[in-house]
Amino acid sequence: MTADMGQIVTGWKPQFSKLWSKHTLVIEHSLHKSDLFSEEALAKLIEKTPPEHYNLATMGEGDPKTADWREGVLGSASGAEAIEAIKKGRLWLNIRHCQDFDPRYKAVLDQLFEEFESHVPGLNTYKRNMGILITSPKCQTLYHFDLPGQHLWQIAGRKKVYIYPNREPFISGVDRQRVLLRETREEFPFEPWYDDYAEIYHLEPGQMAYWPLHAPHRVENEDCLNISLTLEHWDTEVRNAYAVNYGNGVLKRFFGYEAKNNKPSGLHVYPKAALSMAYKKLGFEKSGSYKDEVDFKLDAKQPQGFADIPLTAKFA
Ligand SMILES: [Fe+2]
């Protein structure tokens, strides 16, 4: 499999190794030509995806701040029916952690990170993760940030990606801590004027974007089916940023102390990492905050691509 792929990161430029994780990079790749990501291959993948490995959602139109986000299930739909429903509806299917249940995607994931590591001195990635997003025309992903390093790779269709500065007021220390301590999902307040300060990219098949750690972002599909990959990884910077922000959150909650330093390097990293570990070990971190309730199932015969069902727990 890997031998057939050829080079995945095709558009690397020498200056990218200096810009990596500090500025947004848009880089050309070859995965849009791979048979592994064709509609036929993805239809087969959908059929073998375990229920805990996908999220299916639908949402309202207009202002991303007020979009009505609902979660659903694939039910008995075939992979081809699922893609047909997504083409005509307003649906968002995320097949998560593909590397854990299909070795062909793990091989791609490992190869592309090895290519990055060969380009960026000192880069050592782990907890690599691939999600495949199959999403409807004009579908949107709400304003959020991700804890690990994240890239968005475009396979089919076009999308508009808004990337915001990873600092106040676009992301506050308090919001960041609430997400890290799992007190909320990775979504938080958005104001339309933030767009005046966003970097905006129109991603085409064969392009990927990688933004600085914790930079908030949101995505709007153009009027076409979109197939994209979200790739995530951890490295020293990600781990230290996690420990410092998490530790600052614990200091605030237990001691009322407002720590100002959230830089992912320096002497304060280690005691904060220890504090974070203690907080988790003592069981303070909320568990179960990611339980999903569903109220629709996919149905390619319906005009919107799904049918309502009574609200129920996804894994009841
Ligand atoms: Fe994201």
Tab-separated table of C-alpha atoms and ligand atoms in Angstrom:
chain	number	residue	atom	x	y	z
A	1	MET	CA	0.000	0.000	0.000
A	2	THR	CA	2.615	2.500	1.106
A	3	ALA	CA	4.824	1.599	-1.829
A	4	ASP	CA	1.989	2.494	-4.245
A	5	MET	CA	1.326	5.885	-2.711
A	6	GLY	CA	4.414	7.688	-3.947
A	7	GLN	CA	5.126	10.947	-2.213
A	8	ILE	CA	2.106	12.341	-0.326
A	9	VAL	CA	3.374	15.824	0.590
A	10	THR	CA	4.195	17.103	-2.895
A	11	GLY	CA	4.346	20.881	-2.398
A	12	TRP	CA	6.906	21.230	0.387
A	13	LYS	CA	9.079	24.354	0.240
A	14	PRO	CA	12.278	24.796	2.309
A	15	GLN	CA	10.867	27.799	4.205
A	16	PHE	CA	7.989	25.699	5.562
A	17	SER	CA	10.283	24.087	8.134
A	18	LYS	CA	10.766	27.538	9.718
A	19	LEU	CA	7.071	28.453	9.458
A	20	TRP	CA	5.738	25.066	10.701
A	21	SER	CA	3.237	25.518	13.595
A	22	LYS	CA	3.934	29.268	13.731
A	23	HIS	CA	2.050	30.450	10.631
A	24	THR	CA	-0.738	28.888	8.601
A	25	LEU	CA	0.669	26.813	5.750
A	26	VAL	CA	-1.229	25.689	2.652
A	27	ILE	CA	0.648	22.782	1.066
A	28	GLU	CA	-0.070	20.628	-1.993
A	29	HIS	CA	-0.538	16.880	-1.551
A	30	SER	CA	-1.433	13.825	-3.662
A	31	LEU	CA	-4.120	12.077	-1.580
A	32	HIS	CA	-6.989	13.326	-3.764
A	33	LYS	CA	-5.646	10.960	-6.453
A	34	SER	CA	-5.589	7.905	-4.162
A	35	ASP	CA	-8.176	5.142	-4.664
A	36	LEU	CA	-8.516	4.966	-0.887
A	37	PHE	CA	-10.482	8.209	-0.846
A	38	SER	CA	-12.762	7.694	-3.875
A	39	GLU	CA	-16.522	7.694	-3.247
A	40	GLU	CA	-16.604	3.926	-3.889
A	41	ALA	CA	-13.838	3.210	-1.370
A	42	LEU	CA	-15.417	5.496	1.220
A	43	ALA	CA	-18.842	3.839	0.739
A	44	LYS	CA	-17.189	0.532	1.652
A	45	LEU	CA	-15.395	2.159	4.596
A	46	ILE	CA	-18.687	3.595	5.937
A	47	GLU	CA	-20.154	0.078	5.991
A	48	LYS	CA	-17.321	-1.262	8.130
A	49	THR	CA	-17.115	1.744	10.479
A	50	PRO	CA	-17.991	0.763	14.079
A	51	PRO	CA	-20.716	3.036	15.607
A	52	GLU	CA	-18.292	4.515	18.142
A	53	HIS	CA	-16.062	5.614	15.245
A	54	TYR	CA	-18.430	8.052	13.595
A	55	ASN	CA	-20.451	11.200	14.242
A	56	LEU	CA	-23.310	12.159	11.959
A	57	ALA	CA	-24.824	15.611	12.332
A	58	THR	CA	-27.126	18.072	10.636
A	59	MET	CA	-27.302	21.802	11.200
A	60	GLY	CA	-29.317	24.930	10.373
A	61	GLU	CA	-28.360	27.599	7.867
A	62	GLY	CA	-27.030	31.113	8.339
A	63	ASP	CA	-25.176	32.539	11.323
A	64	PRO	CA	-22.798	29.867	12.663
A	65	LYS	CA	-23.455	31.242	16.165
A	66	THR	CA	-27.085	30.163	16.088
A	67	ALA	CA	-26.872	27.113	13.788
A	68	ASP	CA	-29.025	24.288	15.139
A	69	TRP	CA	-26.641	21.334	15.535
A	70	ARG	CA	-28.255	17.879	15.832
A	71	GLU	CA	-26.613	14.456	16.054
A	72	GLY	CA	-27.942	11.325	14.318
A	73	VAL	CA	-27.171	7.736	13.310
A	74	LEU	CA	-26.503	5.979	9.998
A	75	GLY	CA	-29.027	3.238	10.820
A	76	SER	CA	-29.264	0.574	8.121
A	77	ALA	CA	-28.171	2.810	5.213
A	78	SER	CA	-25.537	1.364	2.862
A	79	GLY	CA	-22.371	3.359	2.283
A	80	ALA	CA	-23.571	4.448	-1.180
A	81	GLU	CA	-26.920	5.575	0.288
A	82	ALA	CA	-25.120	7.513	2.976
A	83	ILE	CA	-23.055	9.402	0.379
A	84	GLU	CA	-26.162	10.013	-1.767
A	85	ALA	CA	-28.018	11.449	1.270
A	86	ILE	CA	-25.042	13.654	2.149
A	87	LYS	CA	-24.916	14.958	-1.449
A	88	LYS	CA	-28.477	16.228	-1.329
A	89	GLY	CA	-28.908	17.043	2.374
A	90	ARG	CA	-27.210	19.220	4.933
A	91	LEU	CA	-25.268	16.523	6.696
A	92	TRP	CA	-21.851	16.135	8.248
A	93	LEU	CA	-20.296	12.663	8.641
A	94	ASN	CA	-17.031	12.314	10.526
A	95	ILE	CA	-15.386	8.871	10.463
A	96	ARG	CA	-13.025	9.126	13.400
A	97	HIS	CA	-9.747	7.326	14.181
A	98	CYS	CA	-9.752	5.462	10.825
A	99	GLN	CA	-6.240	4.196	11.583
A	100	ASP	CA	-7.625	2.104	14.457
A	101	PHE	CA	-9.894	-0.106	12.365
A	102	ASP	CA	-8.401	-0.074	8.843
A	103	PRO	CA	-4.620	-0.583	8.404
A	104	ARG	CA	-4.644	0.932	4.898
A	105	TYR	CA	-5.451	4.356	6.362
A	106	LYS	CA	-2.925	3.874	9.158
A	107	ALA	CA	-0.250	3.306	6.498
A	108	VAL	CA	-1.157	6.601	4.799
A	109	LEU	CA	-1.224	8.442	8.129
A	110	ASP	CA	2.176	7.132	9.173
A	111	GLN	CA	3.731	7.832	5.782
A	112	LEU	CA	2.618	11.448	5.612
A	113	PHE	CA	3.786	12.242	9.150
A	114	GLU	CA	7.126	10.586	8.387
A	115	GLU	CA	7.394	12.893	5.371
A	116	PHE	CA	6.716	15.929	7.582
A	117	GLU	CA	9.241	14.727	10.169
A	118	SER	CA	11.878	14.373	7.443
A	119	HIS	CA	11.268	18.027	6.512
A	120	VAL	CA	10.993	19.667	9.975
A	121	PRO	CA	14.102	19.254	12.167
A	122	GLY	CA	13.239	18.022	15.671
A	123	LEU	CA	9.601	17.243	14.852
A	124	ASN	CA	8.550	14.038	16.581
A	125	THR	CA	4.824	13.314	16.317
A	126	TYR	CA	2.736	10.757	18.192
A	127	LYS	CA	-0.947	10.002	18.882
A	128	ARG	CA	-1.448	10.514	15.136
A	129	ASN	CA	-5.074	10.490	14.128
A	130	MET	CA	-7.047	10.528	10.883
A	131	GLY	CA	-10.698	11.525	10.554
A	132	ILE	CA	-12.508	11.457	7.210
A	133	LEU	CA	-15.168	14.136	6.776
A	134	ILE	CA	-17.884	13.590	4.164
A	135	THR	CA	-20.090	16.665	4.185
A	136	SER	CA	-22.979	18.212	2.269
A	137	PRO	CA	-22.936	21.202	-0.068
A	138	LYS	CA	-22.974	24.474	1.947
A	139	CYS	CA	-22.448	22.570	5.192
A	140	GLN	CA	-20.501	24.343	7.921
A	141	THR	CA	-18.306	23.472	10.863
A	142	LEU	CA	-18.773	25.856	13.794
A	143	TYR	CA	-16.162	28.087	15.396
A	144	HIS	CA	-13.931	25.927	17.605
A	145	PHE	CA	-10.367	25.006	18.385
A	146	ASP	CA	-8.645	21.640	18.769
A	147	LEU	CA	-6.379	20.456	21.568
A	148	PRO	CA	-3.864	18.622	19.328
A	149	GLY	CA	-2.120	20.008	16.258
A	150	GLN	CA	-4.623	19.838	13.402
A	151	HIS	CA	-4.479	19.863	9.593
A	152	LEU	CA	-7.343	19.913	7.115
A	153	TRP	CA	-6.722	18.036	3.850
A	154	GLN	CA	-9.042	18.536	0.899
A	155	ILE	CA	-9.845	15.469	-1.244
A	156	ALA	CA	-12.988	16.469	-3.203
A	157	GLY	CA	-15.102	19.641	-3.421
A	158	ARG	CA	-14.092	23.078	-2.226
A	159	LYS	CA	-14.373	24.767	1.135
A	160	LYS	CA	-13.732	28.154	2.686
A	161	VAL	CA	-11.610	27.954	5.829
A	162	TYR	CA	-11.529	30.845	8.323
A	163	ILE	CA	-8.552	30.778	10.690
A	164	TYR	CA	-8.399	33.270	13.602
A	165	PRO	CA	-5.477	34.363	15.804
A	166	ASN	CA	-4.852	31.952	18.714
A	167	ARG	CA	-5.025	34.718	21.343
A	168	GLU	CA	-7.429	37.124	23.056
A	169	PRO	CA	-10.130	38.060	22.281
A	170	PHE	CA	-10.640	35.268	19.733
A	171	ILE	CA	-9.844	32.609	22.313
A	172	SER	CA	-9.731	33.516	26.013
A	173	GLY	CA	-7.628	31.720	28.606
A	174	VAL	CA	-10.835	30.835	30.458
A	175	ASP	CA	-12.446	29.247	27.395
A	176	ARG	CA	-9.278	27.312	26.633
A	177	GLN	CA	-9.140	25.950	30.189
A	178	ARG	CA	-12.833	24.967	30.132
A	179	VAL	CA	-12.246	22.909	26.993
A	180	LEU	CA	-9.069	21.320	28.338
A	181	LEU	CA	-10.730	20.376	31.622
A	182	ARG	CA	-13.585	18.865	29.588
A	183	GLU	CA	-16.144	21.228	31.101
A	184	THR	CA	-17.439	22.063	27.642
A	185	ARG	CA	-17.003	20.875	24.071
A	186	GLU	CA	-14.474	22.538	21.823
A	187	GLU	CA	-16.899	25.321	20.920
A	188	PHE	CA	-17.173	28.771	22.449
A	189	PRO	CA	-18.513	32.251	21.700
A	190	PHE	CA	-18.174	33.622	18.173
A	191	GLU	CA	-18.781	37.193	17.022
A	192	PRO	CA	-19.303	37.965	13.311
A	193	TRP	CA	-16.710	40.768	13.447
A	194	TYR	CA	-14.027	38.165	14.197
A	195	ASP	CA	-14.085	37.507	10.432
A	196	ASP	CA	-12.391	40.883	9.854
A	197	TYR	CA	-9.305	39.397	11.544
A	198	ALA	CA	-9.428	35.917	9.972
A	199	GLU	CA	-7.108	34.427	7.404
A	200	ILE	CA	-9.404	33.001	4.720
A	201	TYR	CA	-8.413	30.148	2.395
A	202	HIS	CA	-10.377	28.477	-0.407
A	203	LEU	CA	-9.166	24.890	-0.167
A	204	GLU	CA	-9.161	22.869	-3.397
A	205	PRO	CA	-8.643	19.101	-3.855
A	206	GLY	CA	-4.939	18.404	-3.436
A	207	GLN	CA	-4.350	21.151	-0.864
A	208	MET	CA	-4.002	20.951	2.915
A	209	ALA	CA	-3.911	23.705	5.547
A	210	TYR	CA	-2.049	23.532	8.851
A	211	TRP	CA	-2.576	26.347	11.353
A	212	PRO	CA	-0.853	27.360	14.608
A	213	LEU	CA	-1.764	25.377	17.727
A	214	HIS	CA	-5.150	26.287	19.312
A	215	ALA	CA	-5.996	28.756	16.509
A	216	PRO	CA	-9.821	28.883	16.383
A	217	HIS	CA	-11.315	28.100	12.994
A	218	ARG	CA	-14.559	27.472	11.188
A	219	VAL	CA	-15.367	26.067	7.760
A	220	GLU	CA	-18.020	26.651	5.088
A	221	ASN	CA	-18.472	24.228	2.199
A	222	GLU	CA	-19.138	25.582	-1.247
A	223	ASP	CA	-22.172	24.254	-3.123
A	224	CYS	CA	-20.751	20.736	-3.663
A	225	LEU	CA	-20.089	17.483	-1.815
A	226	ASN	CA	-16.902	17.770	0.245
A	227	ILE	CA	-14.506	14.996	1.198
A	228	SER	CA	-11.775	16.124	3.571
A	229	LEU	CA	-9.410	14.692	6.141
A	230	THR	CA	-8.716	16.081	9.576
A	231	LEU	CA	-5.316	14.940	10.725
A	232	GLU	CA	-4.184	15.392	14.295
A	233	HIS	CA	-0.975	14.819	16.151
A	234	TRP	CA	0.769	15.481	19.432
A	235	ASP	CA	4.348	16.661	19.793
A	236	THR	CA	6.370	18.434	22.496
A	237	GLU	CA	4.734	21.811	21.856
A	238	VAL	CA	1.210	20.323	21.952
A	239	ARG	CA	1.952	18.367	25.127
A	240	ASN	CA	3.489	21.335	26.960
A	241	ALA	CA	0.704	23.723	25.898
A	242	TYR	CA	-1.835	21.190	27.164
A	243	ALA	CA	-0.070	20.768	30.508
A	244	VAL	CA	0.398	24.508	31.097
A	245	ASN	CA	-3.158	25.540	30.228
A	246	TYR	CA	-4.601	22.591	32.136
A	247	GLY	CA	-2.411	23.380	35.162
A	248	ASN	CA	-3.455	27.042	35.041
A	249	GLY	CA	-7.099	25.911	35.048
A	250	VAL	CA	-6.537	23.739	38.121
A	251	LEU	CA	-4.749	26.598	39.950
A	252	LYS	CA	-7.744	28.855	39.259
A	253	ARG	CA	-10.338	26.298	40.364
A	254	PHE	CA	-8.633	25.163	43.571
A	255	PHE	CA	-6.609	28.136	44.696
A	256	GLY	CA	-8.304	31.069	42.945
A	257	TYR	CA	-4.893	31.862	41.459
A	258	GLU	CA	-4.929	33.496	38.024
A	259	ALA	CA	-1.746	32.281	36.309
A	260	LYS	CA	-0.813	34.521	33.389
A	261	ASN	CA	1.931	32.485	31.755
A	262	ASN	CA	0.587	29.970	29.241
A	263	LYS	CA	3.713	29.673	27.086
A	264	PRO	CA	4.421	26.028	26.166
A	265	SER	CA	8.038	26.215	27.341
A	266	GLY	CA	10.037	27.247	30.417
A	267	LEU	CA	10.371	26.103	34.019
A	268	HIS	CA	6.684	26.426	34.823
A	269	VAL	CA	5.758	23.586	32.427
A	270	TYR	CA	6.764	20.710	34.735
A	271	PRO	CA	4.972	21.641	37.986
A	272	LYS	CA	1.860	22.428	35.976
A	273	ALA	CA	2.092	19.087	34.193
A	274	ALA	CA	2.309	17.381	37.620
A	275	LEU	CA	-0.703	19.362	38.841
A	276	SER	CA	-2.684	18.359	35.754
A	277	MET	CA	-1.866	14.707	36.326
A	278	ALA	CA	-2.909	14.907	40.001
A	279	TYR	CA	-6.227	16.553	39.066
A	280	LYS	CA	-6.985	13.750	36.616
A	281	LYS	CA	-5.814	10.965	38.958
A	282	LEU	CA	-7.991	12.279	41.790
A	283	GLY	CA	-10.952	12.033	39.451
A	284	PHE	CA	-11.850	15.722	39.232
A	285	GLU	CA	-11.921	15.771	35.438
A	286	LYS	CA	-15.496	15.388	34.335
A	287	SER	CA	-16.140	12.197	32.488
A	288	GLY	CA	-19.026	11.495	30.206
A	289	SER	CA	-19.215	15.081	28.917
A	290	TYR	CA	-19.043	13.688	25.372
A	291	LYS	CA	-22.120	11.477	25.539
A	292	ASP	CA	-24.204	12.036	22.452
A	293	GLU	CA	-27.944	12.023	22.093
A	294	VAL	CA	-29.370	11.451	18.626
A	295	ASP	CA	-32.718	12.474	17.143
A	296	PHE	CA	-32.503	11.502	13.458
A	297	LYS	CA	-31.370	8.634	11.254
A	298	LEU	CA	-29.958	8.862	7.761
A	299	ASP	CA	-32.516	8.164	5.007
A	300	ALA	CA	-31.524	8.768	1.382
A	301	LYS	CA	-35.207	8.696	0.292
A	302	GLN	CA	-36.054	11.831	2.280
A	303	PRO	CA	-35.472	15.194	0.561
A	304	GLN	CA	-33.214	16.391	3.407
A	305	GLY	CA	-31.431	12.997	3.561
A	306	PHE	CA	-32.665	11.979	7.026
A	307	ALA	CA	-35.764	11.133	9.067
A	308	ASP	CA	-36.546	12.263	12.634
A	309	ILE	CA	-36.483	9.683	15.439
A	310	PRO	CA	-37.281	10.156	19.152
A	311	LEU	CA	-34.385	11.630	21.138
A	312	THR	CA	-32.297	8.761	22.428
A	313	ALA	CA	-28.751	8.054	23.647
A	314	LYS	CA	-26.546	6.996	20.708
A	315	PHE	CA	-25.119	4.047	22.649
A	316	ALA	CA	-28.254	3.144	24.607
B	1	FE	FE	-10.886	21.725	13.955
